[in-house]
JSON list of C-alpha atoms and ligand atoms in Angstrom, two decimals:
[
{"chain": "A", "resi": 1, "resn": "UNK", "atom": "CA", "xyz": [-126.36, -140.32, 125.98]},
{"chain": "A", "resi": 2, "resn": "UNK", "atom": "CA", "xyz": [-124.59, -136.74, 125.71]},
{"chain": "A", "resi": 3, "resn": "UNK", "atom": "CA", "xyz": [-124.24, -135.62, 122.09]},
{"chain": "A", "resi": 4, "resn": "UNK", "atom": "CA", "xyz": [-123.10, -132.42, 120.78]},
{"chain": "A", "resi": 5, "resn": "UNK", "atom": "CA", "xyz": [-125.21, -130.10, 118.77]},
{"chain": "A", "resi": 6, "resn": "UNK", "atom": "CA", "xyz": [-123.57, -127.24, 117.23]},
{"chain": "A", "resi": 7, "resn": "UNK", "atom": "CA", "xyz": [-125.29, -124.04, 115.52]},
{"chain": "A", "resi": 8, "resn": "UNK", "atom": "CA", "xyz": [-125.33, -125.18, 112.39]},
{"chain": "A", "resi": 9, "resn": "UNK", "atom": "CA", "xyz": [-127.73, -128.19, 113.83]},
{"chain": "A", "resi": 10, "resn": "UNK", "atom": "CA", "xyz": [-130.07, -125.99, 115.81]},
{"chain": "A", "resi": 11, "resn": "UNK", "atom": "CA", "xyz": [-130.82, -124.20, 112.41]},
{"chain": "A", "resi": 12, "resn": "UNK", "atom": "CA", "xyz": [-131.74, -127.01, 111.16]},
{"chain": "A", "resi": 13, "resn": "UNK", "atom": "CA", "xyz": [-133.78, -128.05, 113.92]},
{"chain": "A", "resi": 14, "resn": "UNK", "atom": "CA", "xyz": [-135.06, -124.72, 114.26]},
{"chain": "A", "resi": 15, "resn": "UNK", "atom": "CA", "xyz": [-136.78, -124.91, 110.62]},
{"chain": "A", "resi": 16, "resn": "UNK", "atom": "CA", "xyz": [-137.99, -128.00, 110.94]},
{"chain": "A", "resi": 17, "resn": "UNK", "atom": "CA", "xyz": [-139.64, -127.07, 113.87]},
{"chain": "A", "resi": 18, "resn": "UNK", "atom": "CA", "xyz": [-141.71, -124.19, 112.08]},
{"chain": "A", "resi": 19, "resn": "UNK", "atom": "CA", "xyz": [-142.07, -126.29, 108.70]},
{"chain": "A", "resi": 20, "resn": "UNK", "atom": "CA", "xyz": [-141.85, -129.79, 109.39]},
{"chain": "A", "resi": 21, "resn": "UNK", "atom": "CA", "xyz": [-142.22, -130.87, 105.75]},
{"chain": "A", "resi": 22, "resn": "UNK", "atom": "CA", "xyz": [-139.34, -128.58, 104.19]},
{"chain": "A", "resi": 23, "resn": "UNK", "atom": "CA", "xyz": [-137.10, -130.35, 101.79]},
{"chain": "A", "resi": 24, "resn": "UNK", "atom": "CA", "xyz": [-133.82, -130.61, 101.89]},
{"chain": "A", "resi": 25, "resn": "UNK", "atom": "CA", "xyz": [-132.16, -128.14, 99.60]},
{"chain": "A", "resi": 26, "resn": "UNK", "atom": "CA", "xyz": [-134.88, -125.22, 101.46]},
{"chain": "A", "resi": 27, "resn": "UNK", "atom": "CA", "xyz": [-133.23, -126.13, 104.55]},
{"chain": "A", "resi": 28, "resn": "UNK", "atom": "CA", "xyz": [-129.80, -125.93, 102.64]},
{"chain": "A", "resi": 29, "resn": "UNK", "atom": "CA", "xyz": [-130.71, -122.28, 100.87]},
{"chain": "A", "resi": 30, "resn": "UNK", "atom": "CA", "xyz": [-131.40, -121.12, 104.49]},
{"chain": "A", "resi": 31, "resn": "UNK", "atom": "CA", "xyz": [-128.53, -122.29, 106.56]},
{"chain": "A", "resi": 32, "resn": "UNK", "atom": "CA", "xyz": [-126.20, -121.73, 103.61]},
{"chain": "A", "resi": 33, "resn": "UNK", "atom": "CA", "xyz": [-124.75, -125.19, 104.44]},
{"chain": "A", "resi": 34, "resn": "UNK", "atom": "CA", "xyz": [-124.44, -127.83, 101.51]},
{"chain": "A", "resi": 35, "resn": "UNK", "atom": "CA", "xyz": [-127.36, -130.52, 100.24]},
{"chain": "A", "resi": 36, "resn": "UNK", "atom": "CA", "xyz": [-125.50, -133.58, 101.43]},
{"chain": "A", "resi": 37, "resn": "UNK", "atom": "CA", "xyz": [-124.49, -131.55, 104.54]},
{"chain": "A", "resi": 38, "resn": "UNK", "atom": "CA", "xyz": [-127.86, -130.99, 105.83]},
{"chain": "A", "resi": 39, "resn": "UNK", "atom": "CA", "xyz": [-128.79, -134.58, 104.59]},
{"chain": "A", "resi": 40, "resn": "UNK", "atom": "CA", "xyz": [-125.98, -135.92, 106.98]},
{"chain": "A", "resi": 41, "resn": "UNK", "atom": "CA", "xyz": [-127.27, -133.75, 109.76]},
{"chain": "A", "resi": 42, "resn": "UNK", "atom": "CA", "xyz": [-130.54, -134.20, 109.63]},
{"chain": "A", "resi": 43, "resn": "UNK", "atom": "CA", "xyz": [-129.12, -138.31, 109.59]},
{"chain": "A", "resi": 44, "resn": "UNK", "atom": "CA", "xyz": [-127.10, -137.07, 112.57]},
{"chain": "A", "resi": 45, "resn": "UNK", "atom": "CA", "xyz": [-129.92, -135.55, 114.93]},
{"chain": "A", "resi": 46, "resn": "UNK", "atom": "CA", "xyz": [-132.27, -138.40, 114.12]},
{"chain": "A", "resi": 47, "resn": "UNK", "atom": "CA", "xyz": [-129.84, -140.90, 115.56]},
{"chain": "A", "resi": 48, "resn": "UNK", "atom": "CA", "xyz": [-128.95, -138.19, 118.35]},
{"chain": "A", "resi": 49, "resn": "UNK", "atom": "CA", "xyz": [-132.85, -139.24, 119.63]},
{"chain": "A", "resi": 50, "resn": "UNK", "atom": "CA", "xyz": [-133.20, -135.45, 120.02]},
{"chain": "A", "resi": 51, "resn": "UNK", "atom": "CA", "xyz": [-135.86, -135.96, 117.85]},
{"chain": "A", "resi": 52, "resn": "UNK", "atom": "CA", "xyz": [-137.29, -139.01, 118.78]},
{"chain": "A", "resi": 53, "resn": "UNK", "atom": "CA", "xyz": [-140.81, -139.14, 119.70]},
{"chain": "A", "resi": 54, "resn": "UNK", "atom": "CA", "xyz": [-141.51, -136.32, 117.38]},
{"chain": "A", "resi": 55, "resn": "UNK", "atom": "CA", "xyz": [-143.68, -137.05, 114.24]},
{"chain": "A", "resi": 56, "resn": "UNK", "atom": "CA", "xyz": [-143.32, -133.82, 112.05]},
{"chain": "A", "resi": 57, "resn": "UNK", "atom": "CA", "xyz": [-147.01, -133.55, 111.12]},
{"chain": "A", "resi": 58, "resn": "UNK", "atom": "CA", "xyz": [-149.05, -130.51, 111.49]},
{"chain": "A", "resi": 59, "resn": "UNK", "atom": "CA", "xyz": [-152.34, -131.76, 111.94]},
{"chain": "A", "resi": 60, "resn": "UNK", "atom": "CA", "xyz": [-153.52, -129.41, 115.27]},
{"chain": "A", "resi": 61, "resn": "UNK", "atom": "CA", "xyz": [-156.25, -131.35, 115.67]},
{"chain": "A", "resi": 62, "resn": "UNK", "atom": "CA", "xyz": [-154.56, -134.43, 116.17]},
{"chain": "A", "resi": 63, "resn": "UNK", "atom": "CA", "xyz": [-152.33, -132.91, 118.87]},
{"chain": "A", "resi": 64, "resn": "UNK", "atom": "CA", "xyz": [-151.90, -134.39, 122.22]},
{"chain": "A", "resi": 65, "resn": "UNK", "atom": "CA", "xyz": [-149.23, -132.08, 123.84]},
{"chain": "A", "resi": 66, "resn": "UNK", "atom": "CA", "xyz": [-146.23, -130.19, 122.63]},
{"chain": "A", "resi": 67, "resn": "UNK", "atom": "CA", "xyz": [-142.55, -130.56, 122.68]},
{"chain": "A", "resi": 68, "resn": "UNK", "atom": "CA", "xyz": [-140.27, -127.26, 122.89]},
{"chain": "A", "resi": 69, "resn": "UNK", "atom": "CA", "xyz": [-136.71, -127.46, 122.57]},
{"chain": "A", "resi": 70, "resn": "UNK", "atom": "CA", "xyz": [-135.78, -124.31, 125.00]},
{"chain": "A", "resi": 71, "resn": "UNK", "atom": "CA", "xyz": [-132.22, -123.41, 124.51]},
{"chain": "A", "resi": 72, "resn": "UNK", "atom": "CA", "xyz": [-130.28, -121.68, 127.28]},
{"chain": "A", "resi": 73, "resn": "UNK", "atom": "CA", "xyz": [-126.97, -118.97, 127.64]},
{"chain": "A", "resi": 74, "resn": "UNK", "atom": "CA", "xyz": [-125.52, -120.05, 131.01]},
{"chain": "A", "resi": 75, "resn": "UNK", "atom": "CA", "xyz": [-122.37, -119.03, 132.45]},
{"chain": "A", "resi": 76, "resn": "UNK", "atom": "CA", "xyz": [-122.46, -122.13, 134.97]},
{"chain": "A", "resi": 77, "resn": "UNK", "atom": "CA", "xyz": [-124.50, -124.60, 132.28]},
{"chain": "A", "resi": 78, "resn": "UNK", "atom": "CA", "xyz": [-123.43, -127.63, 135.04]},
{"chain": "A", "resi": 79, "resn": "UNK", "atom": "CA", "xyz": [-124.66, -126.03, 137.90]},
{"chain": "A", "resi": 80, "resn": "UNK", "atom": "CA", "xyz": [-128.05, -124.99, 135.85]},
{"chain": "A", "resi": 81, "resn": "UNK", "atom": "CA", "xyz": [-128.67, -128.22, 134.67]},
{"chain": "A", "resi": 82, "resn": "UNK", "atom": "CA", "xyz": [-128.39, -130.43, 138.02]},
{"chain": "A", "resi": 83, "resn": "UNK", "atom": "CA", "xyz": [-131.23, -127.98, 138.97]},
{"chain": "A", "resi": 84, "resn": "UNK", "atom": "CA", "xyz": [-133.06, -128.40, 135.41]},
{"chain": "A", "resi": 85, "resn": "UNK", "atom": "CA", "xyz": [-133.20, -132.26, 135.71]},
{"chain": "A", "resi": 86, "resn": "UNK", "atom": "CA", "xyz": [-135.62, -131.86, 138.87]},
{"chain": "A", "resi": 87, "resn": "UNK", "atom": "CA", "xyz": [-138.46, -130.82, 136.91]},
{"chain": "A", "resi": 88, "resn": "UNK", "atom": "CA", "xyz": [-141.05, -133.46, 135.38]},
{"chain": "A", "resi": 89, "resn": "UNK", "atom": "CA", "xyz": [-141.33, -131.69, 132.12]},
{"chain": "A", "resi": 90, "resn": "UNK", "atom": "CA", "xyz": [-137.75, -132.32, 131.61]},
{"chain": "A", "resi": 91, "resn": "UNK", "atom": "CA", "xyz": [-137.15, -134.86, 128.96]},
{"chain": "A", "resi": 92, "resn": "UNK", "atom": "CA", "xyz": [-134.05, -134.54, 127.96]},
{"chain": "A", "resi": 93, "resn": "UNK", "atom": "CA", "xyz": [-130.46, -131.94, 128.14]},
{"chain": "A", "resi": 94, "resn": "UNK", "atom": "CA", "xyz": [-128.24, -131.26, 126.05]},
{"chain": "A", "resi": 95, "resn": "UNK", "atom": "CA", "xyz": [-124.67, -129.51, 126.62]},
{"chain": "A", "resi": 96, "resn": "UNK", "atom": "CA", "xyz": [-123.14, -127.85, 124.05]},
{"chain": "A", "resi": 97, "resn": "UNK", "atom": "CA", "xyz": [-119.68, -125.43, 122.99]},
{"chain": "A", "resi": 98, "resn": "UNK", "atom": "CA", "xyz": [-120.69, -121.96, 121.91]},
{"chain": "A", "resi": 99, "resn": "UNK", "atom": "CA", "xyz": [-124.14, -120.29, 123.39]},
{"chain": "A", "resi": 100, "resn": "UNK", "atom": "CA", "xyz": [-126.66, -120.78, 123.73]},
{"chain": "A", "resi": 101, "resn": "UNK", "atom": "CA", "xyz": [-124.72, -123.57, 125.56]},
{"chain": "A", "resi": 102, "resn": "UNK", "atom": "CA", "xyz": [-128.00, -126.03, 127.27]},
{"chain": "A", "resi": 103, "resn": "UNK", "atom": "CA", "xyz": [-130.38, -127.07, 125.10]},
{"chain": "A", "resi": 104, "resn": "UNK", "atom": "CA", "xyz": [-133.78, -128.55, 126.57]},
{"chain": "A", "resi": 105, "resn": "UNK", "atom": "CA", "xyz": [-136.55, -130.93, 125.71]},
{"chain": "A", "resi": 106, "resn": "UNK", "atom": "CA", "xyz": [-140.14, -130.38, 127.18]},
{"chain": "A", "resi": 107, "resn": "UNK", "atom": "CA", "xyz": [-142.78, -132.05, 127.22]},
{"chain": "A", "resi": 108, "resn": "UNK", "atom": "CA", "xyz": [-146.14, -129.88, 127.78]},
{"chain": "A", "resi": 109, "resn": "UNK", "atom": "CA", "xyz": [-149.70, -130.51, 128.08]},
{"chain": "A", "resi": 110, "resn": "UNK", "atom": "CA", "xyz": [-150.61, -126.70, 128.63]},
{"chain": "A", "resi": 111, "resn": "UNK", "atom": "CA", "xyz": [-148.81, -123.27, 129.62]},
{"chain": "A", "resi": 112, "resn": "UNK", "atom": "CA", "xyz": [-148.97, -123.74, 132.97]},
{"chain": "A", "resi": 113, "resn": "UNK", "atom": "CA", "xyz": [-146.43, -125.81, 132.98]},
{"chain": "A", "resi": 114, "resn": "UNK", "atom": "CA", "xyz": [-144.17, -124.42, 130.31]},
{"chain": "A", "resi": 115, "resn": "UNK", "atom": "CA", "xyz": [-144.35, -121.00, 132.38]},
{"chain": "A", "resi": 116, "resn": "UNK", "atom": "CA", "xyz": [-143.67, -122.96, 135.53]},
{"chain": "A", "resi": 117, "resn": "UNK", "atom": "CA", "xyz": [-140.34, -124.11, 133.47]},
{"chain": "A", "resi": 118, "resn": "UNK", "atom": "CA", "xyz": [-139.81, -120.60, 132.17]},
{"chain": "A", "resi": 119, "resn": "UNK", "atom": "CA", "xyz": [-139.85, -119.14, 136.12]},
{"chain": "A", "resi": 120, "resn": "UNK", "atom": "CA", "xyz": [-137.98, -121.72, 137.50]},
{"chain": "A", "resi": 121, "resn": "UNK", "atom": "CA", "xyz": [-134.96, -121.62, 134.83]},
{"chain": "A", "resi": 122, "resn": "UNK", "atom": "CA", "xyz": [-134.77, -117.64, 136.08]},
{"chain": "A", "resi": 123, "resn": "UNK", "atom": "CA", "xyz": [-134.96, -118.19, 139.33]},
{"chain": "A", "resi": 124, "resn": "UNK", "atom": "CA", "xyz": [-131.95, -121.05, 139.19]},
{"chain": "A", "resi": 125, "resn": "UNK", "atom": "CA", "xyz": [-130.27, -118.63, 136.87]},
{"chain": "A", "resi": 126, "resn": "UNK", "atom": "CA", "xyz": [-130.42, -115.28, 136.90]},
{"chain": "A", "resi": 127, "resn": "UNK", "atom": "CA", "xyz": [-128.13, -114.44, 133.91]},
{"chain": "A", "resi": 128, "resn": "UNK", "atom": "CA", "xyz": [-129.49, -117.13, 131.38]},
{"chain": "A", "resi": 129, "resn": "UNK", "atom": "CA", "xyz": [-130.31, -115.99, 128.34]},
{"chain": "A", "resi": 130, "resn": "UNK", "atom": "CA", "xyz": [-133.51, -118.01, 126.76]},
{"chain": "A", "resi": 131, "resn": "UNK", "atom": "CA", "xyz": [-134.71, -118.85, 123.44]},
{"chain": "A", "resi": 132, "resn": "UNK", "atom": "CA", "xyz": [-137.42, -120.93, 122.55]},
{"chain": "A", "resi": 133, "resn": "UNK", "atom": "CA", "xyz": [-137.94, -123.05, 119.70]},
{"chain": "A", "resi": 134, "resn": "UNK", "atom": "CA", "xyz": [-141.84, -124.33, 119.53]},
{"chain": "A", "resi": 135, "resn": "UNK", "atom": "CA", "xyz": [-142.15, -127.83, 118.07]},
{"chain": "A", "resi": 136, "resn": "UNK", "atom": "CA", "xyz": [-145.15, -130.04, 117.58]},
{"chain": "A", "resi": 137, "resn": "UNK", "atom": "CA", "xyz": [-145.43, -133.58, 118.37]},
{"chain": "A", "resi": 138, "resn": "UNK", "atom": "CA", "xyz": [-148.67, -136.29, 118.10]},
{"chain": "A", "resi": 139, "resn": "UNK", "atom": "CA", "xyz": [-148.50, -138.01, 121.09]},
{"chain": "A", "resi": 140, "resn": "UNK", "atom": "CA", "xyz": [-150.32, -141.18, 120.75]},
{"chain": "A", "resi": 141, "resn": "UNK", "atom": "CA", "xyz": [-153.91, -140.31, 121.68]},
{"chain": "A", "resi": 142, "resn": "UNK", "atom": "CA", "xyz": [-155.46, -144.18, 121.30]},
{"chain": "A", "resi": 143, "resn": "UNK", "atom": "CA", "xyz": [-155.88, -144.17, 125.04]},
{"chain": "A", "resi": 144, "resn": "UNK", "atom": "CA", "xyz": [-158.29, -140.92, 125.22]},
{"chain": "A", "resi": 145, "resn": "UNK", "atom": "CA", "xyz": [-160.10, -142.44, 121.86]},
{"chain": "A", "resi": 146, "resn": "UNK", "atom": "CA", "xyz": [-160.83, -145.42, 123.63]},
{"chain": "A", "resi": 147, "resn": "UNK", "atom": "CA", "xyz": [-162.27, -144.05, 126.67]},
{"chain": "A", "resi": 148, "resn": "UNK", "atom": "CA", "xyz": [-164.16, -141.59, 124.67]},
{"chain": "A", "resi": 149, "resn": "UNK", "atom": "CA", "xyz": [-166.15, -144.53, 122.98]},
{"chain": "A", "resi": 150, "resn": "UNK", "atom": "CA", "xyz": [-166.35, -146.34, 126.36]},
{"chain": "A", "resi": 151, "resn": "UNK", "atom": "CA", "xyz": [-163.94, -148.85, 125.24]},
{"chain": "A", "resi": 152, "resn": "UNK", "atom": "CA", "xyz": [-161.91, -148.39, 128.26]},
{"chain": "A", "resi": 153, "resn": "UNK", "atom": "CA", "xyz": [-161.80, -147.48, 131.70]},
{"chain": "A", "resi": 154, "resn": "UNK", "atom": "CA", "xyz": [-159.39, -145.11, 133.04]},
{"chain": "A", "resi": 155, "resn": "UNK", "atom": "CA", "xyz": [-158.64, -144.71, 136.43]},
{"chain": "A", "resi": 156, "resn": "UNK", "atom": "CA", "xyz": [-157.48, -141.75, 138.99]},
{"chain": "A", "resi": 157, "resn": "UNK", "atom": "CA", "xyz": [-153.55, -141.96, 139.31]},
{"chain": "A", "resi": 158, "resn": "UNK", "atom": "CA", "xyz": [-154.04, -139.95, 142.40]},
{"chain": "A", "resi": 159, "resn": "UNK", "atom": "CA", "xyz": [-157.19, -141.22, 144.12]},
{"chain": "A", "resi": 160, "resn": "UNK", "atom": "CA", "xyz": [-158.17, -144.30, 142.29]},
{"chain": "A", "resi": 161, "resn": "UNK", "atom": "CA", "xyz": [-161.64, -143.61, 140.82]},
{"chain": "A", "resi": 162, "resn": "UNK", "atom": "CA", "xyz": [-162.89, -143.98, 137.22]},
{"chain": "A", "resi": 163, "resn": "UNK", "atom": "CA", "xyz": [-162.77, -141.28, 135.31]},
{"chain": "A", "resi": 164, "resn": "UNK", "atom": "CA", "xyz": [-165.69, -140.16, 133.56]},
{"chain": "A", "resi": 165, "resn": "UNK", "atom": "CA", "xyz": [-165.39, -137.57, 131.18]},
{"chain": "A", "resi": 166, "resn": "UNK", "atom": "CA", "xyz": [-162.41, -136.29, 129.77]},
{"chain": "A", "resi": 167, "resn": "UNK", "atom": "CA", "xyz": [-159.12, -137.22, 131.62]},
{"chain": "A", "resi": 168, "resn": "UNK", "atom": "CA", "xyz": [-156.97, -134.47, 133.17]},
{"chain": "A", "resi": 169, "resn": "UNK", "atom": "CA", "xyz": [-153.44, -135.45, 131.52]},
{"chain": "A", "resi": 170, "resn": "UNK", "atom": "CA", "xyz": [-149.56, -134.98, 132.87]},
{"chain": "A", "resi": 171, "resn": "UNK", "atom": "CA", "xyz": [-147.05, -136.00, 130.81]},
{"chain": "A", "resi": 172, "resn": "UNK", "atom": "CA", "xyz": [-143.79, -137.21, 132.58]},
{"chain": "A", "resi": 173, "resn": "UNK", "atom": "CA", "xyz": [-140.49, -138.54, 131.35]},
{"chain": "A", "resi": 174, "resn": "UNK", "atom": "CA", "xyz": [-142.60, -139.80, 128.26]},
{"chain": "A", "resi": 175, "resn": "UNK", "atom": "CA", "xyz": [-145.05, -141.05, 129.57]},
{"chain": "A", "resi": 176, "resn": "UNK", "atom": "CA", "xyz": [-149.11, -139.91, 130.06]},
{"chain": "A", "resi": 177, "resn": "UNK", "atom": "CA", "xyz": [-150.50, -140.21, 133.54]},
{"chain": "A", "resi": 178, "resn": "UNK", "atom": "CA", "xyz": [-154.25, -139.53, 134.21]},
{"chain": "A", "resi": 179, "resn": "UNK", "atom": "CA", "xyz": [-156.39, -137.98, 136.58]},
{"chain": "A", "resi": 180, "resn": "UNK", "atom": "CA", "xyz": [-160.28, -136.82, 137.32]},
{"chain": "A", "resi": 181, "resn": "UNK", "atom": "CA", "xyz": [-159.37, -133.92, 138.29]},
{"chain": "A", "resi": 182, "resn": "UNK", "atom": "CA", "xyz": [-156.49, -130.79, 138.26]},
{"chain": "A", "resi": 183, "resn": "UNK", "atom": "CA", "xyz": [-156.18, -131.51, 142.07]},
{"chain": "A", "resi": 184, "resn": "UNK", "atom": "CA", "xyz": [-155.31, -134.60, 142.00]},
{"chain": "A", "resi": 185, "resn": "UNK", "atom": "CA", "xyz": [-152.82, -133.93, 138.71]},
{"chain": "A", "resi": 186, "resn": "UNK", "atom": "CA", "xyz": [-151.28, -131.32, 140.68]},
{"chain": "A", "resi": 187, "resn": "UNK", "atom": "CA", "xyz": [-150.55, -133.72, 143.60]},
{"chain": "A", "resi": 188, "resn": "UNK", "atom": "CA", "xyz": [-148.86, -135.89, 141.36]},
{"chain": "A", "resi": 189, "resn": "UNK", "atom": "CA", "xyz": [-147.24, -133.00, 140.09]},
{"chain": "A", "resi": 190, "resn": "UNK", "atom": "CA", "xyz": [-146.21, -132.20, 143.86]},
{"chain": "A", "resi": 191, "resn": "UNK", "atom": "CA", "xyz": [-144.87, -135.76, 144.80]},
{"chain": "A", "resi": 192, "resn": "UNK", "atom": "CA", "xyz": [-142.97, -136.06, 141.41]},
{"chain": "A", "resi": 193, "resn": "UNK", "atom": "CA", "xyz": [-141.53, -133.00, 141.61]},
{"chain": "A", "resi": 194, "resn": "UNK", "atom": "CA", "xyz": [-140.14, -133.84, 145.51]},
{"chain": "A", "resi": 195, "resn": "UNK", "atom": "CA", "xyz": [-139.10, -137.14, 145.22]},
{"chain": "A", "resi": 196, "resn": "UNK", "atom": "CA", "xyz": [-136.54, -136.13, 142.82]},
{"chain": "A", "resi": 197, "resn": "UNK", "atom": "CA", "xyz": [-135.04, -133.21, 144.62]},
{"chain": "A", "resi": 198, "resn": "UNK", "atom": "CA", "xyz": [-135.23, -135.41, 147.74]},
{"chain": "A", "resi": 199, "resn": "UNK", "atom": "CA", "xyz": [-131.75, -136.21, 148.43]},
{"chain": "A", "resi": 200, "resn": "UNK", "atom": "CA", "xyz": [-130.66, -140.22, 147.42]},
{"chain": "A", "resi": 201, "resn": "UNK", "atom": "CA", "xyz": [-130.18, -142.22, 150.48]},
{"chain": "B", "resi": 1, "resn": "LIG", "atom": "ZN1", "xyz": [-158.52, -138.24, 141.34]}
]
């Protein structure tokens, strides 16, 4: 689903995203915009599923990965985003009128991967202009909590054996996938990563 976001919503978003609890008529004394505005808004985005996923809690501890919404100037936003869709840490794109005109959803379990973004976005375009809005998410950690108490078992996604100890994690199009080790997370990396540039048949 395509939906529009215009400035006034990535205030909003934006100061939600550094104070997760802030009422409404803070967010209404910052973006100058009306009480029942922002209320509608807030309604609006929420139903958008730009924010879905997210639980607006800031316990750190709790924290299984993070969620940046990474808003782009493009001159050629189409072009940019058939080449943004390719990566795994991709979750979701959003056009919009006005700059910054591409607005993007990542998931990330470290910095890596979040750099890896950051290169790749100049690479495919030179020109963009990027701005980066740091969210948090909890990610459901009830896997990880019940292979820390030996409850479960995980398993290698890459080479198929148990993994003892603490899993190596990649997050892909919403979902966790777990390894024993950063080799074999970065091969999975690898093969995600080319079988969506490969070409359909
Ligand atoms: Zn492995």
């Amino acid at each position: 689903m395509e939906i529009m976001l215009d400035e006034n919503d990535l205030k909003i978003l934006d100061i939600l995203s550094r104070e997760p609890r802030a009422s409404i008529s803070k967010i209404s004394k910052e973006t100058g915009l009306s009480r029942p505005t922002v209320h509608s808004r807030i309604e609006k985005i929420l139903k958008s599923g730009v924010l879905k996923g997210l639980h607006f809690e800031l316990d750190e501890a709790e924290l299984g990965g993070k969620v940046f919404l990474v808003s782009l100037s493009s001159e050629k936003p189409q072009e940019t985003v058939e080449e943004l869709v390719k990566l795994p840490e991709v979750d979701e794109i959003f056009i919009t009128s006005g700059l910054p005109n591409i607005h993007v959803i990542l998931y990330v379990f470290d910095l890596e991967s979040l750099s890896r973004f950051l290169e790749y976005v100049s690479k495919t375009d030179s020109q963009a202009k990027i701005s980066l809005v740091f969210t948090r998410c909890k990610l459901d950690r009830t896997t990880e909590k019940l292979v820390a108490a030996k409850k479960a078992i995980l398993h290698c996604e890459t080479c198929g054996v148990s993994i003892s100890g603490t899993p190596y994690i990649y997050v892909y199009k919403n979902r966790k996938h777990y390894f024993c080790c950063p080799v074999c997370r970065n091969q999975f990396v690898d093969k995600v990563v080319k079988s969506v540039q490969a070409p359909k048949s």
